[in-house]
Amino acid sequence: EMPWLQDCFPIIRSSNTFPHSSGIASSASAMSALALCLVSMERDLFPERFPEELLFWRRSSEMARIGSGSACRSVFPLASLWGKTPSVPEGDDRYGIPFAHRLHPLFHGLRDYIFVVNASGKAVSSSAGHTLMAKHPYREARIAQAHHNLDALVSCLACGDWNEFSRISEEEALSLHALMMSSQPWYLLLEAESLNLLQAIKRLRESAGLPVCFTIDAGPNIHLLFPESCENEVENWIASEWKDYLLPGKLIRDCIGKGPIERS
């Protein structure tokens, strides 16, 4: 993909501020950062290949896609979309595209609090999990569900429909882990504490009426999603019912990113 690299001797130093191989996409952040660095070098060497800024981002995403689908979405600020969908004609399976211009203001302040149930490496890697999905009996139905949900998600992200966003987020998360549990051989990445948190988040939404929902990566850790406007209520809930997660390394308070920063 980059033959000019054969004449270079790059030194790569990579680090993360969150647990590695625990299902919080540390590889995605690393691969997207690496792709951005390499394409930045390529642009310096061959500026004629990048007459438009959009080509730089597309190329970066396309290179990151070699690492993973998650990585190809991680090169953009605020939000991105990866994959073909009828509602976004410019969407492509080969690379992600920027989506910030279509994001409702409600989601610009999205918060993602990650409850680190277990920071250890996963028992089954994502690569091994993908292999098990190749002959999964529910594979085609899951692909159809994902396409349908992506199209619906585009709509609710644009109009600010939090309830629909919540429904899709949780359905996608639970469908992913249901596939793991129904594969042959089956495997389970969620832990008892993971399930306790899912139930607690559901109760918080139903009893307190807060706009909160969850999602789950390929691991036991639980992401609590909510708008910036209810951050104080969420903090009080954690301090009251989940004090153990106030210990160092147990709770990651994350938010919408402003995009990659290039440092010399």
mmCIF file of C-alpha atoms in Angstrom:
data_model
loop_
_atom_site.group_PDB
_atom_site.id
_atom_site.type_symbol
_atom_site.label_atom_id
_atom_site.label_comp_id
_atom_site.label_asym_id
_atom_site.label_seq_id
_atom_site.Cartn_x
_atom_site.Cartn_y
_atom_site.Cartn_z
ATOM 1 C CA GLU A 1 0.000 0.000 0.000
ATOM 2 C CA MET A 2 2.940 2.328 0.678
ATOM 3 C CA PRO A 3 5.992 1.146 -1.295
ATOM 4 C CA TRP A 4 7.939 4.287 -0.338
ATOM 5 C CA LEU A 5 8.155 2.928 3.213
ATOM 6 C CA GLN A 6 10.786 0.448 2.006
ATOM 7 C CA ASP A 7 13.219 3.358 1.882
ATOM 8 C CA CYS A 8 12.382 4.611 5.369
ATOM 9 C CA PHE A 9 13.198 3.499 8.880
ATOM 10 C CA PRO A 10 10.305 4.773 11.002
ATOM 11 C CA ILE A 11 10.425 4.453 14.784
ATOM 12 C CA ILE A 12 7.004 3.819 16.320
ATOM 13 C CA ARG A 13 6.238 4.581 19.953
ATOM 14 C CA SER A 14 2.663 3.907 21.004
ATOM 15 C CA SER A 15 0.866 4.121 24.337
ATOM 16 C CA ASN A 16 -2.700 4.253 25.609
ATOM 17 C CA THR A 17 -4.343 5.863 28.614
ATOM 18 C CA PHE A 18 -6.722 2.941 29.107
ATOM 19 C CA PRO A 19 -6.373 -0.866 29.510
ATOM 20 C CA HIS A 20 -4.945 -2.833 26.595
ATOM 21 C CA SER A 21 -6.713 -5.883 25.089
ATOM 22 C CA SER A 22 -9.689 -5.531 27.431
ATOM 23 C CA GLY A 23 -12.283 -4.661 24.811
ATOM 24 C CA ILE A 24 -12.076 -0.841 24.840
ATOM 25 C CA ALA A 25 -10.610 -0.551 21.333
ATOM 26 C CA SER A 26 -7.021 0.209 22.282
ATOM 27 C CA SER A 27 -5.911 -1.352 18.989
ATOM 28 C CA ALA A 28 -8.279 0.959 17.091
ATOM 29 C CA SER A 29 -6.765 4.069 18.617
ATOM 30 C CA ALA A 30 -3.250 2.810 17.961
ATOM 31 C CA MET A 31 -3.905 1.788 14.355
ATOM 32 C CA SER A 32 -5.742 5.010 13.516
ATOM 33 C CA ALA A 33 -2.912 7.092 14.990
ATOM 34 C CA LEU A 34 -0.353 5.069 13.029
ATOM 35 C CA ALA A 35 -2.332 5.477 9.792
ATOM 36 C CA LEU A 36 -2.586 9.242 10.318
ATOM 37 C CA CYS A 37 1.151 9.512 10.891
ATOM 38 C CA LEU A 38 2.001 7.471 7.796
ATOM 39 C CA VAL A 39 -0.402 9.360 5.545
ATOM 40 C CA SER A 40 0.923 12.660 6.907
ATOM 41 C CA MET A 41 4.383 11.526 5.841
ATOM 42 C CA GLU A 42 3.009 10.460 2.464
ATOM 43 C CA ARG A 43 1.388 13.875 1.973
ATOM 44 C CA ASP A 44 4.690 15.608 2.742
ATOM 45 C CA LEU A 45 6.480 13.418 0.190
ATOM 46 C CA PHE A 46 3.790 13.456 -2.507
ATOM 47 C CA PRO A 47 1.592 16.569 -2.025
ATOM 48 C CA GLU A 48 0.209 16.225 -5.559
ATOM 49 C CA ARG A 49 -1.710 13.121 -4.406
ATOM 50 C CA PHE A 50 -3.777 15.185 -1.973
ATOM 51 C CA PRO A 51 -5.276 18.130 -3.862
ATOM 52 C CA GLU A 52 -8.224 18.120 -1.446
ATOM 53 C CA GLU A 53 -8.249 17.799 2.345
ATOM 54 C CA LEU A 54 -10.939 15.127 2.134
ATOM 55 C CA LEU A 55 -8.519 12.851 0.256
ATOM 56 C CA PHE A 56 -6.112 12.944 3.200
ATOM 57 C CA TRP A 57 -8.816 11.786 5.617
ATOM 58 C CA ARG A 58 -10.113 9.148 3.227
ATOM 59 C CA ARG A 59 -6.642 7.766 2.661
ATOM 60 C CA SER A 60 -5.947 7.729 6.403
ATOM 61 C CA SER A 61 -9.188 5.877 7.090
ATOM 62 C CA GLU A 62 -8.530 3.423 4.284
ATOM 63 C CA MET A 63 -5.089 2.611 5.682
ATOM 64 C CA ALA A 64 -6.488 2.302 9.220
ATOM 65 C CA ARG A 65 -9.084 -0.141 7.861
ATOM 66 C CA ILE A 66 -6.250 -2.605 7.215
ATOM 67 C CA GLY A 67 -5.896 -2.725 10.991
ATOM 68 C CA SER A 68 -9.612 -2.909 11.858
ATOM 69 C CA GLY A 69 -13.023 -1.484 11.142
ATOM 70 C CA SER A 70 -12.955 0.325 14.466
ATOM 71 C CA ALA A 71 -9.675 1.992 13.513
ATOM 72 C CA CYS A 72 -11.022 3.363 10.232
ATOM 73 C CA ARG A 73 -13.712 5.257 12.157
ATOM 74 C CA SER A 74 -11.290 6.656 14.709
ATOM 75 C CA VAL A 75 -9.368 9.102 12.518
ATOM 76 C CA PHE A 76 -12.163 11.707 12.467
ATOM 77 C CA PRO A 77 -13.236 14.330 15.018
ATOM 78 C CA LEU A 78 -16.637 14.167 16.754
ATOM 79 C CA ALA A 79 -18.281 11.415 14.708
ATOM 80 C CA SER A 80 -17.804 9.208 11.677
ATOM 81 C CA LEU A 81 -19.678 6.594 9.695
ATOM 82 C CA TRP A 82 -18.274 3.401 8.230
ATOM 83 C CA GLY A 83 -20.193 1.231 5.810
ATOM 84 C CA LYS A 84 -22.699 1.490 2.995
ATOM 85 C CA THR A 85 -26.212 2.535 3.960
ATOM 86 C CA PRO A 86 -29.084 3.853 1.798
ATOM 87 C CA SER A 87 -29.431 7.068 3.812
ATOM 88 C CA VAL A 88 -25.797 8.095 3.251
ATOM 89 C CA PRO A 89 -24.854 7.513 -0.426
ATOM 90 C CA GLU A 90 -21.206 8.464 0.146
ATOM 91 C CA GLY A 91 -20.773 5.744 2.780
ATOM 92 C CA ASP A 92 -18.286 3.024 1.882
ATOM 93 C CA ASP A 93 -17.164 -0.321 3.300
ATOM 94 C CA ARG A 94 -13.525 0.468 2.470
ATOM 95 C CA TYR A 95 -13.163 3.525 4.702
ATOM 96 C CA GLY A 96 -15.032 5.757 7.121
ATOM 97 C CA ILE A 97 -16.354 9.215 6.346
ATOM 98 C CA PRO A 98 -16.797 12.278 8.597
ATOM 99 C CA PHE A 99 -20.242 12.563 10.162
ATOM 100 C CA ALA A 100 -19.949 15.579 12.481
ATOM 101 C CA HIS A 101 -21.866 17.844 10.076
ATOM 102 C CA ARG A 102 -24.901 15.542 10.374
ATOM 103 C CA LEU A 103 -24.774 15.152 14.148
ATOM 104 C CA HIS A 104 -27.523 16.801 16.210
ATOM 105 C CA PRO A 105 -26.236 19.199 18.941
ATOM 106 C CA LEU A 106 -27.606 16.821 21.612
ATOM 107 C CA PHE A 107 -24.889 14.324 20.720
ATOM 108 C CA HIS A 108 -22.035 16.833 20.602
ATOM 109 C CA GLY A 109 -21.944 16.651 24.395
ATOM 110 C CA LEU A 110 -22.271 12.876 24.598
ATOM 111 C CA ARG A 111 -20.613 11.344 27.649
ATOM 112 C CA ASP A 112 -19.227 7.813 27.829
ATOM 113 C CA TYR A 113 -18.415 6.575 31.326
ATOM 114 C CA ILE A 114 -16.665 3.217 31.131
ATOM 115 C CA PHE A 115 -17.020 0.905 34.125
ATOM 116 C CA VAL A 116 -13.839 -1.184 34.037
ATOM 117 C CA VAL A 117 -15.136 -4.509 35.309
ATOM 118 C CA ASN A 118 -11.930 -6.286 34.340
ATOM 119 C CA ALA A 119 -8.833 -4.642 32.877
ATOM 120 C CA SER A 120 -7.170 -7.958 32.019
ATOM 121 C CA GLY A 121 -6.806 -9.200 28.468
ATOM 122 C CA LYS A 122 -9.804 -10.951 26.915
ATOM 123 C CA ALA A 123 -10.019 -14.737 27.101
ATOM 124 C CA VAL A 124 -10.931 -14.822 23.389
ATOM 125 C CA SER A 125 -9.371 -12.254 21.060
ATOM 126 C CA SER A 126 -11.446 -10.272 18.590
ATOM 127 C CA SER A 127 -9.673 -12.020 15.697
ATOM 128 C CA ALA A 128 -10.596 -15.441 17.076
ATOM 129 C CA GLY A 129 -14.142 -14.249 17.658
ATOM 130 C CA HIS A 130 -14.471 -13.063 14.065
ATOM 131 C CA THR A 131 -13.363 -16.491 12.862
ATOM 132 C CA LEU A 132 -16.128 -18.152 14.871
ATOM 133 C CA MET A 133 -18.698 -15.878 13.239
ATOM 134 C CA ALA A 134 -17.866 -17.100 9.714
ATOM 135 C CA LYS A 135 -20.118 -20.173 10.044
ATOM 136 C CA HIS A 136 -22.466 -18.911 12.727
ATOM 137 C CA PRO A 137 -26.080 -20.016 12.091
ATOM 138 C CA TYR A 138 -27.381 -16.518 12.874
ATOM 139 C CA ARG A 139 -24.771 -14.713 10.786
ATOM 140 C CA GLU A 140 -26.990 -13.533 7.932
ATOM 141 C CA ALA A 141 -29.773 -12.375 10.245
ATOM 142 C CA ARG A 142 -27.237 -10.446 12.308
ATOM 143 C CA ILE A 143 -25.831 -8.718 9.213
ATOM 144 C CA ALA A 144 -29.354 -7.725 8.150
ATOM 145 C CA GLN A 145 -30.063 -6.389 11.649
ATOM 146 C CA ALA A 146 -26.854 -4.349 11.633
ATOM 147 C CA HIS A 147 -27.694 -2.772 8.249
ATOM 148 C CA HIS A 148 -31.198 -1.894 9.423
ATOM 149 C CA ASN A 149 -29.923 -0.411 12.678
ATOM 150 C CA LEU A 150 -27.238 1.621 10.920
ATOM 151 C CA ASP A 151 -29.824 3.250 8.697
ATOM 152 C CA ALA A 152 -32.061 3.997 11.697
ATOM 153 C CA LEU A 153 -29.093 5.304 13.690
ATOM 154 C CA VAL A 154 -28.190 7.808 10.972
ATOM 155 C CA SER A 155 -31.675 9.240 11.250
ATOM 156 C CA CYS A 156 -31.859 9.520 15.045
ATOM 157 C CA LEU A 157 -28.351 10.988 15.321
ATOM 158 C CA ALA A 158 -29.365 13.703 12.876
ATOM 159 C CA CYS A 159 -32.671 14.598 14.527
ATOM 160 C CA GLY A 160 -31.646 14.158 18.176
ATOM 161 C CA ASP A 161 -33.924 11.215 18.998
ATOM 162 C CA TRP A 162 -32.317 9.976 22.239
ATOM 163 C CA ASN A 163 -34.867 7.212 22.870
ATOM 164 C CA GLU A 164 -34.258 5.587 19.495
ATOM 165 C CA PHE A 165 -30.518 6.027 19.898
ATOM 166 C CA SER A 166 -30.716 4.234 23.259
ATOM 167 C CA ARG A 167 -32.748 1.372 21.854
ATOM 168 C CA ILE A 168 -30.344 0.795 18.973
ATOM 169 C CA SER A 169 -27.228 1.078 21.165
ATOM 170 C CA GLU A 170 -28.454 -1.549 23.594
ATOM 171 C CA GLU A 171 -29.834 -3.874 20.938
ATOM 172 C CA GLU A 172 -26.547 -3.817 19.047
ATOM 173 C CA ALA A 173 -24.535 -4.487 22.205
ATOM 174 C CA LEU A 174 -26.682 -7.403 23.338
ATOM 175 C CA SER A 175 -26.866 -8.924 19.837
ATOM 176 C CA LEU A 176 -23.074 -8.923 19.622
ATOM 177 C CA HIS A 177 -22.698 -10.812 22.880
ATOM 178 C CA ALA A 178 -25.587 -13.144 22.043
ATOM 179 C CA LEU A 179 -23.645 -14.255 18.969
ATOM 180 C CA MET A 180 -20.646 -15.071 21.146
ATOM 181 C CA MET A 181 -22.773 -17.136 23.509
ATOM 182 C CA SER A 182 -24.445 -19.034 20.659
ATOM 183 C CA SER A 183 -21.320 -19.787 18.610
ATOM 184 C CA GLN A 184 -19.626 -23.195 18.466
ATOM 185 C CA PRO A 185 -17.633 -23.339 20.618
ATOM 186 C CA TRP A 186 -19.496 -20.749 22.669
ATOM 187 C CA TYR A 187 -17.691 -18.195 24.772
ATOM 188 C CA LEU A 188 -18.665 -15.523 27.244
ATOM 189 C CA LEU A 189 -16.903 -12.197 27.767
ATOM 190 C CA LEU A 190 -19.442 -10.646 30.138
ATOM 191 C CA GLU A 191 -19.006 -11.198 33.866
ATOM 192 C CA ALA A 192 -21.510 -11.221 36.728
ATOM 193 C CA GLU A 193 -20.630 -7.610 37.527
ATOM 194 C CA SER A 194 -21.266 -6.683 33.886
ATOM 195 C CA LEU A 195 -24.831 -7.980 34.132
ATOM 196 C CA ASN A 196 -25.380 -6.189 37.445
ATOM 197 C CA LEU A 197 -24.391 -2.919 35.791
ATOM 198 C CA LEU A 198 -26.707 -3.480 32.824
ATOM 199 C CA GLN A 199 -29.647 -4.036 35.151
ATOM 200 C CA ALA A 200 -28.704 -1.004 37.253
ATOM 201 C CA ILE A 201 -28.515 1.264 34.191
ATOM 202 C CA LYS A 202 -31.935 0.063 33.077
ATOM 203 C CA ARG A 203 -33.363 0.804 36.550
ATOM 204 C CA LEU A 204 -31.775 4.257 36.546
ATOM 205 C CA ARG A 205 -33.455 5.079 33.255
ATOM 206 C CA GLU A 206 -36.846 3.729 34.282
ATOM 207 C CA SER A 207 -36.986 4.916 37.901
ATOM 208 C CA ALA A 208 -35.205 8.277 37.697
ATOM 209 C CA GLY A 209 -36.230 9.065 34.134
ATOM 210 C CA LEU A 210 -32.655 9.917 33.139
ATOM 211 C CA PRO A 211 -31.655 9.660 29.456
ATOM 212 C CA VAL A 212 -29.021 6.961 29.967
ATOM 213 C CA CYS A 213 -28.226 3.796 28.066
ATOM 214 C CA PHE A 214 -25.396 1.311 27.708
ATOM 215 C CA THR A 215 -23.241 -0.195 25.059
ATOM 216 C CA ILE A 216 -20.603 -2.926 25.298
ATOM 217 C CA ASP A 217 -17.434 -3.555 23.350
ATOM 218 C CA ALA A 218 -16.025 -7.058 22.907
ATOM 219 C CA GLY A 219 -15.217 -7.412 26.594
ATOM 220 C CA PRO A 220 -16.757 -7.294 30.073
ATOM 221 C CA ASN A 221 -16.571 -3.528 30.542
ATOM 222 C CA ILE A 222 -19.757 -1.476 30.392
ATOM 223 C CA HIS A 223 -20.143 1.909 28.692
ATOM 224 C CA LEU A 224 -22.731 4.250 30.186
ATOM 225 C CA LEU A 225 -23.872 6.777 27.570
ATOM 226 C CA PHE A 226 -25.732 9.970 28.434
ATOM 227 C CA PRO A 227 -26.018 13.647 27.403
ATOM 228 C CA GLU A 228 -23.832 16.227 29.084
ATOM 229 C CA SER A 229 -26.932 17.791 30.682
ATOM 230 C CA CYS A 230 -27.386 14.971 33.217
ATOM 231 C CA GLU A 231 -23.739 14.504 34.202
ATOM 232 C CA ASN A 232 -24.302 15.672 37.800
ATOM 233 C CA GLU A 233 -27.133 13.176 38.336
ATOM 234 C CA VAL A 234 -25.001 10.348 36.959
ATOM 235 C CA GLU A 235 -22.069 11.316 39.209
ATOM 236 C CA ASN A 236 -24.373 11.302 42.240
ATOM 237 C CA TRP A 237 -25.726 7.888 41.269
ATOM 238 C CA ILE A 238 -22.231 6.434 40.985
ATOM 239 C CA ALA A 239 -21.164 7.937 44.307
ATOM 240 C CA SER A 240 -24.275 6.515 45.956
ATOM 241 C CA GLU A 241 -24.538 3.037 44.440
ATOM 242 C CA TRP A 242 -21.202 2.219 42.783
ATOM 243 C CA LYS A 243 -18.561 3.690 45.085
ATOM 244 C CA ASP A 244 -16.018 1.003 44.220
ATOM 245 C CA TYR A 245 -15.776 2.486 40.734
ATOM 246 C CA LEU A 246 -14.468 5.730 42.168
ATOM 247 C CA LEU A 247 -11.191 3.937 42.930
ATOM 248 C CA PRO A 248 -8.276 4.621 40.550
ATOM 249 C CA GLY A 249 -8.509 2.764 37.258
ATOM 250 C CA LYS A 250 -12.106 1.625 37.750
ATOM 251 C CA LEU A 251 -13.992 4.396 35.942
ATOM 252 C CA ILE A 252 -13.003 6.138 32.714
ATOM 253 C CA ARG A 253 -14.864 9.396 32.148
ATOM 254 C CA ASP A 254 -14.847 9.887 28.404
ATOM 255 C CA CYS A 255 -16.597 12.216 25.966
ATOM 256 C CA ILE A 256 -16.828 13.072 22.281
ATOM 257 C CA GLY A 257 -13.329 13.618 20.920
ATOM 258 C CA LYS A 258 -12.284 16.776 19.100
ATOM 259 C CA GLY A 259 -10.116 14.833 16.696
ATOM 260 C CA PRO A 260 -6.465 13.830 16.313
ATOM 261 C CA ILE A 261 -3.713 16.259 17.262
ATOM 262 C CA GLU A 262 -0.479 16.207 15.280
ATOM 263 C CA ARG A 263 2.658 16.863 17.307
ATOM 264 C CA SER A 264 6.117 17.203 15.847
#
